[in-house]
Short mmCIF file of C-alpha atoms in Angstrom, two decimals:
data_model
loop_
_atom_site.label_atom_id
_atom_site.label_comp_id
_atom_site.label_asym_id
_atom_site.label_seq_id
_atom_site.Cartn_x
_atom_site.Cartn_y
_atom_site.Cartn_z
CA MET Q 10 0.10 -0.06 -0.27
CA ALA Q 11 1.36 3.29 -0.20
CA THR Q 12 1.84 5.48 2.27
CA ILE Q 13 1.89 9.77 2.76
CA THR Q 14 4.32 11.01 5.27
CA GLN Q 15 3.32 14.12 7.04
CA ASN Q 16 6.41 15.03 9.46
CA SER Q 17 5.50 18.28 8.92
CA PHE Q 18 2.85 18.17 11.10
CA LEU Q 19 3.69 17.35 13.56
CA SER Q 20 5.35 20.73 14.07
CA SER Q 21 4.13 23.42 16.09
CA ASN Q 22 5.11 25.88 13.10
CA HIS Q 23 2.78 24.33 11.06
CA LEU Q 24 -0.23 24.00 13.03
CA GLN Q 25 -0.05 27.79 13.83
CA LEU Q 26 -1.56 28.33 9.80
CA PHE Q 27 -5.45 27.01 11.75
CA LYS Q 28 -4.85 28.46 14.49
CA PRO Q 29 -4.49 32.10 13.62
CA ASN Q 30 -4.69 35.05 16.18
CA SER Q 31 -5.52 38.09 16.16
CA LYS Q 32 -1.47 39.04 16.74
CA THR Q 33 -0.09 37.23 14.18
CA LYS Q 34 -0.72 37.40 10.06
CA PRO Q 35 0.15 33.65 9.72
CA ILE Q 36 1.28 33.40 5.49
CA ILE Q 37 -1.12 30.66 4.49
CA ALA Q 38 -0.38 30.83 0.95
CA PRO Q 39 2.55 31.96 -1.06
CA THR Q 40 2.77 35.58 -1.48
CA SER Q 41 4.00 35.94 -4.46
CA VAL Q 42 1.17 38.04 -6.62
CA ARG Q 43 -0.64 35.06 -8.68
CA MET Q 44 -2.37 35.59 -12.02
CA SER Q 45 -5.19 34.64 -10.62
CA LEU Q 46 -6.37 38.00 -9.52
CA GLN Q 47 -8.54 39.09 -12.55
CA GLU Q 48 -11.25 41.67 -13.25
CA THR Q 49 -13.05 39.81 -14.86
CA ALA Q 50 -13.02 36.19 -12.89
CA PRO Q 51 -15.53 34.91 -10.77
CA SER Q 52 -15.96 36.88 -6.68
CA ILE Q 53 -15.92 33.68 -4.47
CA ALA Q 54 -16.20 33.52 -1.04
CA VAL Q 55 -15.12 30.85 1.88
CA VAL Q 56 -17.12 29.78 4.77
CA GLY Q 57 -15.56 28.41 7.60
CA VAL Q 58 -12.14 29.89 6.18
CA THR Q 59 -10.54 29.27 9.48
CA GLY Q 60 -11.08 25.73 9.83
CA ALA Q 61 -8.65 22.77 8.94
CA VAL Q 62 -11.03 22.47 5.58
CA GLY Q 63 -11.55 25.98 4.85
CA GLN Q 64 -7.54 26.79 4.78
CA GLU Q 65 -7.40 23.18 2.38
CA PHE Q 66 -9.66 26.03 0.10
CA LEU Q 67 -7.10 28.63 0.34
CA SER Q 68 -4.19 26.10 -0.62
CA VAL Q 69 -6.19 24.56 -3.68
CA LEU Q 70 -7.22 27.80 -5.01
CA SER Q 71 -3.74 28.97 -4.83
CA ASP Q 72 -2.26 26.04 -5.94
CA ARG Q 73 -4.69 25.59 -9.29
CA ASP Q 74 -4.23 29.37 -9.50
CA PHE Q 75 -8.13 29.94 -9.54
CA PRO Q 76 -8.74 32.72 -11.81
CA TYR Q 77 -11.68 35.20 -9.68
CA ARG Q 78 -11.24 39.13 -8.82
CA SER Q 79 -12.50 39.00 -4.97
CA ILE Q 80 -12.53 37.00 -2.33
CA LYS Q 81 -14.33 37.09 1.24
CA MET Q 82 -12.88 35.24 4.19
CA LEU Q 83 -16.01 34.41 6.42
CA ALA Q 84 -16.28 32.81 10.05
CA SER Q 85 -18.18 32.35 12.62
CA LYS Q 86 -18.33 36.44 14.73
CA ARG Q 87 -15.65 34.63 17.40
CA SER Q 88 -13.38 34.40 14.53
CA SER Q 89 -14.67 37.69 12.86
CA GLY Q 90 -11.50 40.65 12.71
CA LYS Q 91 -8.71 37.78 11.92
CA GLN Q 92 -5.95 38.92 9.31
CA TYR Q 93 -4.66 36.42 6.79
CA THR Q 94 -2.43 37.10 4.02
CA PHE Q 95 -2.99 35.00 1.15
CA GLN Q 96 -1.08 35.24 -2.10
CA GLY Q 97 0.13 39.18 -1.31
CA HIS Q 98 -3.03 39.99 0.11
CA ASP Q 99 -4.26 41.33 3.80
CA TYR Q 100 -7.85 40.15 4.43
CA THR Q 101 -9.67 40.19 8.01
CA VAL Q 102 -11.86 37.27 8.24
CA GLU Q 103 -16.05 38.66 8.03
CA GLU Q 104 -18.59 37.54 9.90
CA LEU Q 105 -21.04 35.35 8.00
CA THR Q 106 -24.13 37.10 7.55
CA GLU Q 107 -26.85 36.78 5.17
CA GLU Q 108 -25.64 40.04 3.60
CA SER Q 109 -21.95 37.67 3.08
CA PHE Q 110 -23.53 36.87 -0.69
CA ASP Q 111 -24.49 39.82 -1.82
CA GLY Q 112 -22.29 39.65 -5.53
CA VAL Q 113 -20.64 37.02 -4.65
CA ASP Q 114 -20.43 34.10 -7.86
CA ILE Q 115 -18.79 30.88 -6.21
CA ALA Q 116 -18.79 30.02 -2.48
CA LEU Q 117 -17.23 27.04 -1.01
CA PHE Q 118 -19.20 26.16 2.33
CA SER Q 119 -16.87 23.85 5.43
CA ALA Q 120 -18.46 25.37 8.39
CA GLY Q 121 -20.45 22.57 9.70
CA GLY Q 122 -24.03 20.95 8.72
CA SER Q 123 -26.14 23.50 10.94
CA ILE Q 124 -24.41 26.42 8.84
CA SER Q 125 -24.65 24.81 5.28
CA LYS Q 126 -28.48 24.54 5.56
CA GLN Q 127 -28.78 28.40 6.73
CA PHE Q 128 -26.92 30.09 4.77
CA GLY Q 129 -26.63 27.79 1.81
CA PRO Q 130 -30.44 28.45 0.00
CA VAL Q 131 -29.97 32.54 1.71
CA ALA Q 132 -26.72 32.68 -0.60
CA VAL Q 133 -28.54 30.72 -3.71
CA ASN Q 134 -31.13 32.67 -3.06
CA LYS Q 135 -28.73 35.50 -4.21
CA GLY Q 136 -27.61 34.16 -7.16
CA THR Q 137 -24.24 32.47 -4.91
CA ILE Q 138 -23.39 28.43 -6.60
CA VAL Q 139 -22.85 27.18 -3.17
CA VAL Q 140 -20.39 24.10 -3.31
CA ASP Q 141 -20.87 22.49 0.56
CA ASN Q 142 -18.32 20.55 1.76
CA SER Q 143 -20.66 19.81 4.73
CA SER Q 144 -23.16 15.91 4.75
CA ALA Q 145 -26.05 18.41 5.00
CA PHE Q 146 -27.86 18.33 0.73
CA ARG Q 147 -25.88 15.30 -0.15
CA MET Q 148 -28.28 12.41 -0.38
CA ASP Q 149 -31.22 15.78 -1.17
CA GLU Q 150 -32.89 14.48 -4.64
CA ASN Q 151 -32.47 17.60 -6.48
CA VAL Q 152 -28.98 18.61 -5.57
CA PRO Q 153 -26.21 16.96 -7.16
CA LEU Q 154 -23.67 14.99 -5.61
CA VAL Q 155 -20.41 15.41 -6.97
CA ILE Q 156 -16.66 13.96 -7.65
CA PRO Q 157 -15.75 16.10 -10.86
CA GLU Q 158 -14.09 13.34 -12.37
CA VAL Q 159 -16.57 11.07 -11.81
CA ASN Q 160 -19.78 12.35 -13.05
CA PRO Q 161 -19.55 15.99 -14.33
CA ASP Q 162 -22.48 15.78 -15.94
CA ALA Q 163 -24.44 15.96 -12.45
CA MET Q 164 -23.80 19.31 -12.74
CA LYS Q 165 -25.23 20.40 -16.14
CA GLY Q 166 -26.95 23.38 -16.11
CA ILE Q 167 -25.12 24.64 -13.32
CA LYS Q 168 -22.87 28.01 -14.69
CA VAL Q 169 -21.29 31.13 -13.41
CA GLY Q 170 -22.04 34.61 -14.04
CA THR Q 171 -25.50 33.78 -15.38
CA GLY Q 172 -26.81 34.79 -11.89
CA LYS Q 173 -29.08 32.00 -11.14
CA GLY Q 174 -27.72 30.30 -7.96
CA ALA Q 175 -27.51 26.00 -7.20
CA LEU Q 176 -26.02 23.75 -4.59
CA ILE Q 177 -23.92 21.88 -5.35
CA ALA Q 178 -22.72 18.84 -2.95
CA ASN Q 179 -19.60 17.72 -1.85
CA PRO Q 180 -19.16 14.01 -1.57
CA ASN Q 181 -18.15 12.36 2.46
CA CYS Q 182 -13.80 12.06 1.79
CA SER Q 183 -14.84 8.48 1.89
CA THR Q 184 -16.39 8.20 -0.90
CA ILE Q 185 -14.66 10.75 -3.15
CA ILE Q 186 -11.29 8.28 -2.71
CA CYS Q 187 -12.74 4.82 -3.04
CA LEU Q 188 -14.73 6.05 -6.66
CA MET Q 189 -11.86 8.34 -7.79
CA ALA Q 190 -10.05 4.62 -7.84
CA ALA Q 191 -13.45 1.97 -8.15
CA THR Q 192 -15.00 3.90 -10.96
CA PRO Q 193 -13.07 3.58 -14.26
CA LEU Q 194 -13.21 -0.03 -13.54
CA HIS Q 195 -17.23 -0.07 -12.93
CA ARG Q 196 -17.09 2.17 -16.29
CA ARG Q 197 -16.03 -1.30 -17.92
CA ALA Q 198 -17.40 -4.26 -15.73
CA LYS Q 199 -20.17 -2.46 -13.68
CA VAL Q 200 -19.68 -3.33 -9.85
CA LEU Q 201 -21.93 -5.58 -8.52
CA ARG Q 202 -20.27 -5.66 -5.09
CA MET Q 203 -17.98 -3.61 -3.07
CA VAL Q 204 -16.53 -4.22 0.46
CA VAL Q 205 -14.09 -1.33 1.98
CA SER Q 206 -12.10 -0.56 4.95
CA THR Q 207 -10.82 2.63 5.55
CA TYR Q 208 -7.61 3.55 7.47
CA GLN Q 209 -9.13 7.95 8.21
CA ALA Q 210 -6.37 9.38 9.35
CA ALA Q 211 -6.73 12.93 11.93
CA SER Q 212 -7.65 15.67 9.08
CA GLY Q 213 -10.84 14.09 8.56
CA ALA Q 214 -11.75 15.25 12.10
CA GLY Q 215 -10.81 18.73 11.77
CA ALA Q 216 -7.85 21.34 12.84
CA ALA Q 217 -8.84 20.40 17.21
CA ALA Q 218 -8.04 16.44 16.85
CA MET Q 219 -5.34 17.44 14.21
CA GLU Q 220 -3.91 20.08 17.31
CA GLU Q 221 -4.83 16.13 19.85
CA LEU Q 222 -3.16 14.10 17.50
CA GLU Q 223 -0.51 16.28 18.60
CA LEU Q 224 -0.28 17.01 22.28
CA GLN Q 225 -0.62 13.49 22.66
CA THR Q 226 2.35 12.55 21.02
CA ARG Q 227 4.52 14.85 23.42
CA LEU Q 228 2.86 13.57 27.04
CA GLY Q 229 6.40 11.79 27.66
CA GLY Q 230 4.24 8.91 29.67
CA LYS Q 231 1.30 11.51 31.16
CA PRO Q 232 -2.19 11.02 31.28
CA PRO Q 233 -3.52 11.81 27.89
CA THR Q 234 -6.11 14.46 27.66
CA CYS Q 235 -9.32 13.31 24.93
CA GLN Q 236 -11.94 16.11 24.24
CA ILE Q 237 -12.23 15.74 20.97
CA PHE Q 238 -12.59 11.45 21.49
CA LYS Q 239 -13.48 9.24 23.96
CA GLN Q 240 -10.20 7.09 23.99
CA GLN Q 241 -6.55 8.10 23.51
CA TYR Q 242 -5.81 8.83 19.76
CA ALA Q 243 -2.16 8.86 19.53
CA PHE Q 244 -0.08 5.33 19.33
CA ASN Q 245 -4.23 3.84 19.12
CA LEU Q 246 -6.69 2.48 16.45
CA PHE Q 247 -10.68 1.99 17.04
CA SER Q 248 -13.61 2.10 15.05
CA HIS Q 249 -14.94 6.23 13.66
CA ASN Q 250 -16.13 7.93 15.92
CA ALA Q 251 -19.09 9.01 14.49
CA PRO Q 252 -22.45 7.04 15.54
CA VAL Q 253 -23.96 3.70 15.19
CA LEU Q 254 -27.11 3.53 13.77
CA GLU Q 255 -29.74 1.25 14.45
CA ASN Q 256 -28.27 -1.12 11.74
CA GLY Q 257 -24.85 -1.69 13.17
CA TYR Q 258 -23.11 0.34 11.48
CA ASN Q 259 -21.22 3.78 12.07
CA GLU Q 260 -22.67 7.13 10.19
CA GLU Q 261 -19.63 6.85 8.28
CA GLU Q 262 -20.04 3.60 6.60
CA MET Q 263 -23.62 4.49 5.91
CA LYS Q 264 -22.08 7.40 4.14
CA LEU Q 265 -20.13 4.82 1.49
CA VAL Q 266 -23.57 2.94 1.04
CA LYS Q 267 -25.34 6.05 0.13
CA GLU Q 268 -23.28 8.23 -1.35
CA THR Q 269 -21.50 5.36 -3.88
CA ARG Q 270 -25.28 4.35 -5.25
CA LYS Q 271 -26.72 8.32 -5.41
CA ILE Q 272 -23.02 8.97 -7.75
CA TRP Q 273 -23.09 6.41 -9.81
CA ASN Q 274 -26.70 6.70 -10.37
CA ASP Q 275 -27.25 2.28 -9.14
CA MET Q 276 -29.87 1.68 -6.47
CA ASP Q 277 -28.75 -1.92 -6.92
CA VAL Q 278 -24.89 -2.26 -5.79
CA LYS Q 279 -23.38 -4.01 -2.46
CA VAL Q 280 -22.02 -2.10 -1.05
CA THR Q 281 -19.72 -2.29 2.79
CA ALA Q 282 -17.50 -0.36 4.74
CA THR Q 283 -15.45 -0.74 8.03
CA CYS Q 284 -13.34 2.34 8.82
CA ILE Q 285 -11.17 3.07 11.08
CA ARG Q 286 -10.02 6.22 12.79
CA VAL Q 287 -5.35 5.54 12.61
CA PRO Q 288 -2.83 7.64 14.26
CA VAL Q 289 -1.87 9.90 11.83
CA MET Q 290 -2.24 13.28 10.86
CA ARG Q 291 -2.90 13.63 6.66
CA ALA Q 292 -4.09 10.73 4.28
CA HIS Q 293 -7.19 8.33 4.48
CA ALA Q 294 -5.97 5.27 3.81
CA GLU Q 295 -8.05 2.48 1.72
CA SER Q 296 -8.33 -1.12 0.52
CA ILE Q 297 -11.51 -1.89 -1.77
CA ASN Q 298 -12.32 -5.40 -2.95
CA LEU Q 299 -14.61 -5.81 -6.10
CA GLN Q 300 -16.49 -7.73 -7.92
CA PHE Q 301 -18.38 -7.24 -11.30
CA GLU Q 302 -20.66 -8.12 -13.50
CA ASP Q 303 -17.75 -8.84 -16.39
CA SER Q 304 -14.71 -10.15 -17.31
CA LEU Q 305 -12.22 -7.40 -16.85
CA MET Q 306 -8.99 -9.29 -17.64
CA ARG Q 307 -8.24 -8.02 -20.70
CA PHE Q 308 -8.94 -4.51 -19.25
CA VAL Q 309 -6.76 -5.00 -16.09
CA GLN Q 310 -3.60 -7.04 -17.69
CA LYS Q 311 -2.67 -3.93 -19.58
CA LEU Q 312 -3.67 -1.08 -16.77
CA GLY Q 313 -0.98 1.31 -16.40
CA LYS Q 314 -0.05 4.66 -14.57
CA CYS Q 315 -2.35 6.41 -17.26
CA ILE Q 316 -4.92 4.38 -18.36
CA LEU Q 317 -6.82 3.95 -15.30
CA PHE Q 318 -7.62 7.56 -15.29
CA GLY Q 319 -8.44 7.98 -18.79
CA CYS Q 320 -4.65 9.66 -19.86
CA PRO Q 321 -3.54 8.82 -23.69
CA GLU Q 322 -0.52 8.07 -22.50
CA ASN Q 323 -0.19 3.80 -22.30
CA VAL Q 324 1.95 3.01 -19.22
CA GLU Q 325 3.30 -0.74 -18.61
CA ASN Q 326 2.26 -1.69 -15.54
CA PRO Q 327 4.96 -4.70 -13.86
CA GLY Q 328 2.41 -7.15 -13.62
CA ILE Q 329 -0.26 -7.41 -11.16
CA GLY Q 330 -0.41 -7.87 -7.54
CA CYS Q 331 3.16 -5.86 -7.77
CA GLU Q 332 3.55 -3.23 -5.26
CA VAL Q 333 3.60 -0.33 -7.81
CA VAL Q 334 1.91 2.54 -7.96
CA VAL Q 335 -0.58 2.01 -11.51
CA GLY Q 336 -3.16 5.03 -11.17
CA GLU Q 337 -3.21 8.48 -9.57
CA CYS Q 338 -5.28 11.92 -10.30
CA GLY Q 339 -4.80 14.73 -7.98
CA SER Q 340 -4.37 13.76 -4.89
CA THR Q 341 -6.19 10.46 -5.07
CA ARG Q 342 -3.30 7.00 -5.19
CA VAL Q 343 -4.17 3.75 -6.69
CA SER Q 344 -0.81 1.38 -5.34
CA SER Q 345 -1.96 -1.70 -6.55
CA ILE Q 346 -4.69 -4.02 -7.94
CA GLN Q 347 -4.10 -7.70 -7.20
CA VAL Q 348 -6.76 -10.03 -9.01
CA SER Q 349 -9.28 -12.08 -6.26
CA VAL Q 350 -8.12 -15.83 -5.73
CA THR Q 351 -11.94 -16.31 -4.33
CA LEU Q 352 -13.75 -14.51 -6.88
CA GLY Q 353 -13.35 -15.39 -10.56
CA LEU Q 354 -14.79 -11.33 -11.02
CA GLY Q 355 -13.14 -9.73 -8.77
CA LEU Q 356 -9.79 -7.68 -8.04
CA ALA Q 357 -8.36 -5.96 -4.99
CA THR Q 358 -7.27 -2.54 -4.79
CA GLU Q 359 -6.12 -0.18 -2.65
CA ALA Q 360 -6.02 3.87 -2.66
CA THR Q 361 -4.94 6.69 -0.90
CA GLY Q 362 -5.58 10.20 -0.85
#
């Protein structure tokens, strides 16, 4: 399985990225002026900018040189007034209100489901396209649940600059990693059954969980303080901390079941999941076992790094079952694909993201 090491996240300096205060101006993106600031580009708002995902939004916008003419940094009243430097410009965090979306073309939400439910429709009514990272609208039949590399057609008719607002839901992290790896195979042979085991990092629980993990690794034998999780997190493994439902699965596991069916538009695909919290800062990993309707042998024998994700180049795979990276797209990496020894029409694959 591919391993992504994030030792830099164990430094206290890095955690300043997630815990700014009024006396500091943490640099959260390159300070040079980028071509992304353009007068003809859309205006953007980031809701929940002081959280771990909000910070990641800014990082991705910067890394991809996403064009924008203005950007609003929005958070709770408690966080308003904090200062940030983004791409060479200083910004003040504003309190989120219903007036925050006046003149905003795109709003990226990651402030929790209750905030999304309260302010998402308000933004849409003002002509804003809302991309929501919470679970608030994922299973709403009128809201597209989108992984751009998997089902971009679900956003058909949604266009920036028309003055017509819309809601787009972002799937759960484990669903995105799983379907980025499984969808190219599903398109060729149709997945009938999928068994997924996830190994999820602290980042999925937010900045406070990352800080708690770091603090627990530095205790030197002292009893840990457990505020985010009920038990010690450092040097430990436990079932995902999401609430357990009546069927025995926890909410995180059922998200994989329900979201996969909606994104693939296939209510018959059988999905079962086991989600485990692991004591690393970032990078979730998944083991995915797939059973298909049709044989994939010819396709698997030709799998290469680029074929898996639809790139034009054909990079030969040294062999099925070898521990090699056979596919990579964005931040998702498929580390190995093996023909199942128990299922004639099955594959086992591993992915990180």
